[in-house]
Amino acid sequence: MTTLIRGGTLVDGAGERRADLLLEDGRIAAEGTNLAGDTVLDASGCLVFPGFIDGHTHLDMPVSGTVTADDFRTGSEAALLGGTTLLIDFATQDKGGTLAQALAVWHSRADGRCACDYGFHMAVTDWNEHTRRELHEMADAGVTSFKAYYAYDTLMLSDPEMYDLLCEMREIGGILGVHCENGPVLDRLRAQAAAAGHTDPSWHPRTRPSIIEGEAVGRFLRLAELAGAPAWVVHLSTADGLSEIRAARARGQRVIVESCPQYFTLDESVYDVPDFEAAKYVCSPPLRPLSDQRMLWGALEQGEIDILSTDHCSFNFKGQKELGRDDFRLIPNGMPGIEHRPTVMYTAAVASGRMTAVELVRLLAENPAKLFGVWERKGSLTPGKDADVVIYDPRASQTISAQTQRQNCDYTPYEGFRTAGAVRDVFLRGIHAVQGGKLMETGCGQYVARGKMR
Ligand code: MN
Ligand code: MN
């Protein structure tokens, strides 16, 4: 059984070309002209991308006494409708628990429920000899990327623990991503603000100024240098952090830089709205001044940023964000975004003329595939790879709205955003799961055991 995608423009990291694409038995079989297929799908006028990869999501995750609004079913359905065919979520060790337990818990939440393929990073929160030994078992189970936090009491590691973990990454050929905010100091700023009677959400960004990120990025990169390990800076949001990254790269270090659409398309002015509406935008790191946003755009255009992920971590405004109505410190941190990353970034980056579609697809597919160890199977339209394919119609337009989104959340930070283009069809390993913008197949996602970073 073969499917021919005919008349489109193929776009992957290798370039842009007019060609047809033949899918067979779940794989990309051939690229060319005059090909024949059992089923023919017209893609004229459309761009044909490899399936996008979201390397940073939090689904079905307990946080701040509640649980994220999206679980693996709703989150992965939203992802697939937006053209994301692989998501990598953060399994997270409990303090006092093991990595094996965390991996089992995340499998129990995800297995059998996902509409797109999925994998797991492992967040290490309890560093000890047992955890050290378990890292090897994780790599054997297809978990080759790890995460550590410089913030949040229940998650954070100390500097010596971070150093140990970085040294261990070298041993297993893994990559460590770090949430770079100085947690103890920002907790002090939050306590001071609360003591002064400041309770509204505008104090969220005010107590997480850019130096809180920049200092932690610099510390992480110095420890990575000492350990001789590559470093993955997750969700970069500031010029301060960027300058630390530039310094590390100038020293010859390998630094993988991740940022997210919200830091390119939204800014701190969203916190000026009255009442409690600003709680919708409470995420960490927070949205930043336009001066930071301009620096990030420059870095993106210069190729200094490697991957764009969502940091999707959704909470409903009603009942969840409202937990912090009397104290901004109790607002669960995070925003939805897994559904809209490709259209938002195509609109903001490609349709605006800032970068080419080829450059964007490297950020959304090729680079994450290489960094997260799935390049053998995913991330481009090369024959032999999984038939994860997105047909994108650049002539279409949609208005993003909570009313019409699949994300299981009562708001979207992109409400009213007009997209340039829309995802029309999505194939997941050859399964025609999204047709004409409608989800036709769900629950077909498979766990992806990942190899080493390239
Ligand atoms: Mn984080
Ligand atoms: Mn995150």
Coordinates of C-alpha atoms and ligand atoms in Angstrom, one line a residue:
M1 CA 0.0 0.0 0.0
T2 CA 1.6 3.2 -1.2
T3 CA 0.6 6.9 -0.9
L4 CA 1.9 9.5 -3.3
I5 CA 2.0 13.1 -2.2
R6 CA 2.0 14.9 -5.5
G7 CA 2.8 18.4 -6.7
G8 CA 4.0 20.0 -3.5
T9 CA 7.3 21.7 -2.5
L10 CA 9.4 19.5 -0.3
V11 CA 11.1 21.4 2.5
D12 CA 13.6 19.9 5.0
G13 CA 17.0 20.8 6.2
A14 CA 18.6 19.7 2.9
G15 CA 16.7 22.4 1.0
E16 CA 13.5 23.2 -0.8
R17 CA 12.6 21.5 -4.1
R18 CA 9.5 20.7 -6.2
A19 CA 9.1 16.9 -6.1
D20 CA 6.6 14.2 -5.3
L21 CA 7.0 12.0 -2.2
L22 CA 6.1 8.3 -2.1
L23 CA 5.2 6.7 1.2
E24 CA 5.2 2.9 1.6
D25 CA 4.8 0.7 4.7
G26 CA 5.1 3.5 7.1
R27 CA 8.4 4.8 5.6
I28 CA 9.4 7.4 3.1
A29 CA 10.1 5.3 0.0
A30 CA 11.2 7.8 -2.7
E31 CA 11.3 11.4 -3.8
G32 CA 11.0 12.2 -7.5
T33 CA 8.7 12.9 -10.4
N34 CA 6.6 10.4 -12.4
L35 CA 6.1 8.2 -9.4
A36 CA 2.9 6.2 -9.0
G37 CA 1.0 5.4 -5.8
D38 CA -2.1 3.4 -4.8
T39 CA -3.5 6.6 -3.3
V40 CA -2.6 10.0 -4.6
L41 CA -2.9 13.1 -2.5
D42 CA -2.7 16.5 -4.3
A43 CA -0.3 18.9 -2.5
S44 CA 0.0 21.6 -5.2
G45 CA 0.6 25.0 -3.7
C46 CA 1.6 23.4 -0.4
L47 CA 4.8 22.9 1.5
V48 CA 5.6 19.3 2.5
F49 CA 7.6 19.2 5.7
P50 CA 9.0 16.3 7.8
G51 CA 6.9 15.9 11.0
F52 CA 7.9 18.4 13.6
I53 CA 9.5 17.4 16.9
D54 CA 8.7 19.1 20.2
G55 CA 11.5 18.4 22.6
H56 CA 10.1 20.1 25.7
T57 CA 6.6 19.3 27.0
H58 CA 4.9 18.6 30.4
L59 CA 1.8 16.5 30.1
D60 CA -0.2 14.9 32.9
M61 CA 2.3 16.5 35.3
P62 CA 1.5 17.1 39.0
V63 CA 2.6 20.7 39.8
S64 CA 1.7 23.0 42.7
G65 CA -1.0 20.8 44.2
T66 CA -2.8 20.4 40.8
V67 CA -2.2 18.5 37.6
T68 CA -1.6 20.0 34.1
A69 CA -4.8 20.5 32.1
D70 CA -3.5 18.4 29.2
D71 CA -2.7 14.8 29.6
F72 CA -1.0 12.6 27.0
R73 CA -4.2 12.1 25.0
T74 CA -5.3 15.7 24.7
G75 CA -1.8 17.1 24.5
S76 CA -0.7 14.6 21.8
E77 CA -3.9 15.2 19.7
A78 CA -3.2 18.9 19.8
A79 CA 0.4 18.3 18.9
L80 CA -0.6 16.2 15.9
L81 CA -3.2 18.7 14.6
G82 CA -0.4 21.3 14.7
G83 CA 2.0 19.0 12.7
T84 CA 4.1 17.7 15.6
T85 CA 4.6 14.0 15.2
L86 CA 7.0 13.4 18.0
L87 CA 7.0 14.9 21.5
I88 CA 9.5 14.4 24.2
D89 CA 8.2 14.9 27.7
F90 CA 10.0 15.2 31.0
A91 CA 9.7 12.2 33.2
T92 CA 10.7 13.5 36.6
Q93 CA 12.3 11.6 39.5
D94 CA 10.7 12.2 42.9
K95 CA 13.1 13.1 45.7
G96 CA 13.5 9.8 47.5
G97 CA 12.5 7.9 44.4
T98 CA 14.4 6.2 41.6
L99 CA 14.7 7.0 37.9
A100 CA 13.2 3.6 37.1
Q101 CA 10.1 4.4 39.1
A102 CA 9.8 7.8 37.3
L103 CA 10.1 6.1 33.9
A104 CA 7.5 3.5 34.8
V105 CA 5.1 6.3 36.0
W106 CA 5.5 8.3 32.8
H107 CA 5.0 5.1 30.7
S108 CA 1.8 4.4 32.6
R109 CA 0.5 7.9 31.8
A110 CA 1.5 7.9 28.1
D111 CA 1.3 4.4 26.8
G112 CA -1.7 3.6 24.7
R113 CA -3.0 7.2 24.9
C114 CA -0.8 9.2 22.4
A115 CA -1.9 10.4 19.0
C116 CA 1.7 11.1 18.0
D117 CA 5.0 9.3 18.8
Y118 CA 6.6 10.1 22.1
G119 CA 9.8 9.8 24.1
F120 CA 11.0 10.8 27.5
H121 CA 13.8 12.9 28.9
M122 CA 14.6 12.2 32.6
A123 CA 14.7 14.9 35.1
V124 CA 17.2 14.0 37.9
T125 CA 16.1 15.5 41.3
D126 CA 17.7 13.1 43.8
W127 CA 21.4 12.6 43.1
N128 CA 23.0 9.6 44.8
E129 CA 25.0 6.6 43.9
H130 CA 22.0 4.6 42.9
T131 CA 20.8 7.4 40.6
R132 CA 24.3 7.5 39.1
R133 CA 24.2 3.8 38.3
E134 CA 20.7 4.1 36.9
L135 CA 21.8 6.6 34.2
H136 CA 23.2 3.7 32.3
E137 CA 19.9 1.8 32.5
M138 CA 18.1 4.9 31.3
A139 CA 20.3 5.1 28.2
D140 CA 19.6 1.4 27.5
A141 CA 15.8 2.2 27.8
G142 CA 16.1 4.9 25.1
V143 CA 16.4 7.9 27.5
T144 CA 19.6 9.7 26.5
S145 CA 18.8 13.2 27.5
F146 CA 18.4 14.5 31.1
K147 CA 17.3 17.5 32.9
A148 CA 18.2 19.3 36.1
Y149 CA 16.9 22.3 37.8
Y150 CA 18.6 25.3 39.5
A151 CA 15.2 26.3 40.9
Y152 CA 12.1 24.8 42.6
D153 CA 12.7 23.3 46.1
T154 CA 11.3 19.9 45.1
L155 CA 13.5 19.6 42.0
M156 CA 16.7 21.5 42.3
L157 CA 20.3 20.1 42.5
S158 CA 23.2 21.8 44.1
D159 CA 26.3 22.9 42.2
P160 CA 28.4 19.8 43.1
E161 CA 25.5 17.5 42.2
M162 CA 25.2 19.3 38.9
Y163 CA 28.9 18.9 38.3
D164 CA 28.7 15.1 39.1
L165 CA 25.8 14.7 36.7
L166 CA 27.6 16.6 33.9
C167 CA 30.6 14.3 34.4
E168 CA 28.3 11.3 34.1
M169 CA 26.9 12.6 30.9
R170 CA 30.3 12.3 29.4
E171 CA 30.4 8.7 30.5
I172 CA 27.1 7.6 28.9
G173 CA 27.2 10.0 25.9
G174 CA 24.1 11.8 27.2
I175 CA 23.1 15.4 27.2
L176 CA 22.0 17.5 30.2
G177 CA 19.5 20.3 29.9
V178 CA 19.2 22.7 32.7
H179 CA 16.4 25.1 33.9
C180 CA 18.6 28.1 34.4
E181 CA 17.2 30.3 37.1
N182 CA 18.8 31.0 40.5
G183 CA 16.0 29.5 42.6
P184 CA 17.2 30.4 46.1
V185 CA 17.7 34.0 45.2
L186 CA 14.4 34.4 43.3
D187 CA 12.6 32.8 46.2
R188 CA 14.1 35.5 48.4
L189 CA 12.8 38.2 45.9
R190 CA 9.4 36.6 46.0
A191 CA 9.3 36.5 49.8
Q192 CA 10.3 40.1 50.0
A193 CA 7.6 41.1 47.5
A194 CA 4.9 39.2 49.3
A195 CA 6.1 40.7 52.7
A196 CA 5.6 44.1 51.1
G197 CA 2.0 43.2 50.2
H198 CA 2.6 42.7 46.5
T199 CA 0.3 39.8 45.6
D200 CA -0.7 40.4 41.9
P201 CA 0.7 38.4 39.0
S202 CA 2.8 41.4 37.7
W203 CA 5.1 40.5 40.5
H204 CA 5.9 37.2 38.9
P205 CA 8.2 38.7 36.2
R206 CA 9.4 41.4 38.6
T207 CA 10.8 38.8 40.9
R208 CA 12.5 36.8 38.1
P209 CA 14.6 39.5 36.5
S210 CA 17.0 38.6 33.6
I211 CA 20.1 38.4 35.9
I212 CA 18.4 35.5 37.7
E213 CA 18.6 33.6 34.4
G214 CA 21.9 35.0 33.2
E215 CA 23.7 34.1 36.4
A216 CA 22.4 30.5 36.3
V217 CA 23.2 30.1 32.6
G218 CA 26.8 31.3 33.3
R219 CA 27.2 28.9 36.3
F220 CA 25.8 25.9 34.3
L221 CA 28.1 26.6 31.4
R222 CA 31.2 27.0 33.6
L223 CA 30.4 23.6 35.3
A224 CA 29.9 22.0 31.9
E225 CA 33.3 23.4 30.8
L226 CA 34.9 22.0 33.9
A227 CA 33.2 18.6 33.3
G228 CA 34.1 18.6 29.6
A229 CA 30.5 17.9 28.8
P230 CA 28.1 19.5 26.2
A231 CA 25.4 21.7 27.7
W232 CA 21.8 22.2 26.7
V233 CA 20.3 25.5 27.9
V234 CA 16.5 25.0 28.0
H235 CA 14.1 27.8 27.3
L236 CA 16.5 30.7 26.8
S237 CA 14.6 34.0 27.3
T238 CA 17.2 36.8 27.9
A239 CA 20.0 38.7 26.3
D240 CA 21.8 38.1 29.6
G241 CA 21.7 34.4 29.1
L242 CA 22.7 34.7 25.5
S243 CA 25.8 36.6 26.3
E244 CA 26.9 33.8 28.6
I245 CA 26.3 31.3 25.8
R246 CA 28.3 33.3 23.4
A247 CA 31.2 33.5 25.9
A248 CA 31.1 29.7 26.4
R249 CA 31.1 29.0 22.7
A250 CA 34.0 31.4 22.2
R251 CA 35.8 29.2 24.7
G252 CA 35.1 26.3 22.4
Q253 CA 32.3 24.7 24.4
R254 CA 29.5 22.8 22.7
V255 CA 26.3 24.5 23.8
I256 CA 22.8 23.5 22.6
V257 CA 20.4 26.4 22.8
E258 CA 16.7 26.0 23.1
S259 CA 14.1 28.7 23.1
C260 CA 10.3 28.8 22.7
P261 CA 7.8 30.7 20.5
Q262 CA 6.5 32.7 23.4
Y263 CA 9.8 34.5 23.8
F264 CA 9.7 35.7 20.2
T265 CA 6.0 36.6 19.9
L266 CA 4.9 37.8 23.4
D267 CA 6.6 40.3 25.7
E268 CA 6.3 41.5 29.3
S269 CA 3.5 44.0 28.4
V270 CA 1.0 41.1 28.8
Y271 CA 1.5 41.4 32.6
D272 CA 0.1 45.0 32.6
V273 CA -3.5 43.9 32.1
P274 CA -5.8 44.6 35.0
D275 CA -7.5 42.1 37.3
F276 CA -6.0 38.7 37.4
E277 CA -5.8 38.1 33.6
A278 CA -2.0 38.3 33.7
A279 CA -1.9 35.0 35.5
K280 CA -2.5 33.4 32.0
Y281 CA 1.0 34.4 31.1
V282 CA 2.7 33.3 34.3
C283 CA 5.4 30.9 33.1
S284 CA 9.1 30.5 34.0
P285 CA 11.1 32.1 32.8
P286 CA 8.6 34.9 32.3
L287 CA 7.9 36.8 29.2
R288 CA 10.6 39.5 28.7
P289 CA 11.0 43.1 27.6
L290 CA 11.1 43.8 23.9
S291 CA 14.8 44.5 24.2
D292 CA 15.4 40.9 25.1
Q293 CA 13.0 39.7 22.3
R294 CA 15.0 41.7 19.7
M295 CA 18.3 40.1 20.9
L296 CA 16.7 36.6 20.6
W297 CA 15.4 37.3 17.1
G298 CA 18.9 38.4 16.1
A299 CA 20.3 35.2 17.6
L300 CA 17.7 33.1 15.8
E301 CA 18.5 34.7 12.5
Q302 CA 22.2 34.2 13.0
G303 CA 21.8 30.5 13.7
E304 CA 22.8 30.8 17.4
I305 CA 19.6 29.0 18.6
D306 CA 19.4 25.3 17.8
I307 CA 15.9 24.2 18.6
L308 CA 12.5 25.7 19.3
S309 CA 10.3 23.8 21.7
T310 CA 7.1 24.8 23.5
D311 CA 7.6 24.1 27.2
H312 CA 3.9 23.3 27.0
C313 CA 2.6 23.1 30.6
S314 CA -1.0 24.0 30.5
F315 CA -3.3 25.0 33.4
N316 CA -6.9 26.3 33.1
F317 CA -7.5 29.9 34.1
K318 CA -10.6 28.9 36.0
G319 CA -9.7 26.7 39.0
Q320 CA -6.0 26.4 38.4
K321 CA -4.4 29.7 37.7
E322 CA -6.9 31.1 40.1
L323 CA -5.2 29.2 42.9
G324 CA -2.9 32.2 43.1
R325 CA -5.5 34.9 43.1
D326 CA -4.4 36.1 46.5
D327 CA -0.7 35.4 46.1
F328 CA 1.1 35.3 42.8
R329 CA 3.5 32.7 44.2
L330 CA 0.7 30.1 44.1
I331 CA -0.1 30.5 40.4
P332 CA 0.9 27.3 38.7
N333 CA 3.7 28.2 36.2
G334 CA 3.2 27.4 32.6
M335 CA 1.3 28.0 29.3
P336 CA -0.2 25.9 26.6
G337 CA 1.4 25.9 23.2
I338 CA 2.0 22.4 21.8
E339 CA -0.7 22.9 19.1
H340 CA 0.5 26.2 17.7
R341 CA 4.3 26.2 17.6
P342 CA 4.6 25.5 13.9
T343 CA 2.0 27.9 12.7
V344 CA 3.0 30.7 15.1
M345 CA 6.7 30.4 14.1
Y346 CA 5.9 30.0 10.4
T347 CA 4.0 33.2 10.6
A348 CA 6.4 35.1 12.8
A349 CA 9.6 33.9 11.2
V350 CA 9.0 32.8 7.6
A351 CA 6.0 34.7 6.4
S352 CA 7.5 37.8 7.9
G353 CA 10.7 37.3 5.8
R354 CA 13.0 36.9 8.8
M355 CA 14.1 33.4 7.8
T356 CA 13.5 30.7 5.2
A357 CA 11.3 27.7 5.6
V358 CA 14.4 25.6 5.4
E359 CA 15.9 27.4 8.3
L360 CA 12.7 27.0 10.3
V361 CA 12.4 23.2 9.7
R362 CA 15.9 22.8 11.0
L363 CA 14.8 24.3 14.3
L364 CA 11.5 22.4 14.5
A365 CA 12.6 19.0 13.1
E366 CA 16.2 18.4 11.9
N367 CA 18.1 19.7 14.9
P368 CA 15.9 18.2 17.6
A369 CA 16.1 14.8 15.7
K370 CA 19.9 15.0 15.8
L371 CA 20.2 16.2 19.4
F372 CA 17.7 13.8 20.9
G373 CA 19.0 10.7 19.1
V374 CA 16.2 10.0 16.5
W375 CA 17.9 11.2 13.4
E376 CA 18.1 7.7 12.0
R377 CA 14.3 7.6 11.9
K378 CA 13.0 11.2 11.9
G379 CA 13.7 14.8 11.2
S380 CA 13.9 14.9 7.4
L381 CA 12.2 13.5 4.2
T382 CA 15.1 11.2 3.4
P383 CA 13.9 7.8 1.9
G384 CA 14.0 5.1 4.6
K385 CA 12.9 7.4 7.4
D386 CA 9.5 7.2 9.1
A387 CA 6.8 8.6 7.0
D388 CA 6.1 11.5 9.4
V389 CA 5.0 14.2 6.9
V390 CA 3.2 17.5 7.3
I391 CA 1.4 19.2 4.3
Y392 CA 1.2 22.9 5.1
D393 CA -0.9 25.2 3.0
P394 CA 0.7 28.7 3.2
R395 CA -2.3 30.3 1.5
A396 CA -4.6 29.4 4.3
S397 CA -5.1 31.4 7.5
Q398 CA -6.6 30.7 10.8
T399 CA -7.3 32.7 13.9
I400 CA -6.0 31.0 17.0
S401 CA -8.7 30.8 19.7
A402 CA -9.5 28.8 22.8
Q403 CA -12.9 28.2 21.3
T404 CA -11.4 26.1 18.4
Q405 CA -8.2 24.7 19.8
R406 CA -7.7 21.0 20.7
Q407 CA -5.6 21.8 23.7
N408 CA -7.6 21.0 26.8
C409 CA -7.3 24.5 28.3
D410 CA -9.8 27.3 28.7
Y411 CA -7.4 29.9 27.1
T412 CA -4.5 30.3 24.8
P413 CA -1.8 33.0 25.0
Y414 CA -2.2 33.4 21.3
E415 CA -5.9 34.3 21.3
G416 CA -6.7 36.2 18.1
F417 CA -3.3 35.5 16.5
R418 CA -3.8 35.3 12.7
T419 CA -1.7 32.6 11.2
A420 CA 0.0 32.7 7.8
G421 CA -0.8 29.2 6.6
A422 CA -2.3 26.1 8.2
V423 CA -1.5 22.4 8.7
R424 CA -3.7 20.6 6.2
D425 CA -2.6 16.9 6.4
V426 CA -0.4 14.9 8.7
F427 CA 1.0 11.4 8.3
L428 CA 2.3 9.6 11.3
R429 CA 4.5 6.6 10.1
G430 CA 2.3 6.6 7.0
I431 CA -1.0 6.8 8.9
H432 CA -3.0 9.6 7.4
A433 CA -3.9 10.9 10.8
V434 CA -4.9 14.5 10.0
Q435 CA -6.9 15.1 6.9
G436 CA -8.0 18.6 5.8
G437 CA -7.2 19.9 9.3
K438 CA -9.3 17.3 11.1
L439 CA -8.0 14.6 13.4
M440 CA -9.0 11.2 11.8
E441 CA -6.8 8.8 13.7
T442 CA -5.8 8.9 17.4
G443 CA -4.1 6.6 19.8
C444 CA -1.5 5.5 17.2
G445 CA 1.5 7.0 18.9
Q446 CA 4.4 4.8 19.8
Y447 CA 7.2 5.1 22.3
V448 CA 10.4 6.0 20.7
A449 CA 13.6 4.7 22.3
R450 CA 16.3 7.2 21.5
G451 CA 20.0 6.8 20.7
K452 CA 22.9 9.1 21.3
M453 CA 23.1 12.8 20.3
R454 CA 24.8 13.5 17.0
Ligands
MN1 MN 11.8 25.0 33.1
MN2 MN 9.7 23.0 31.2

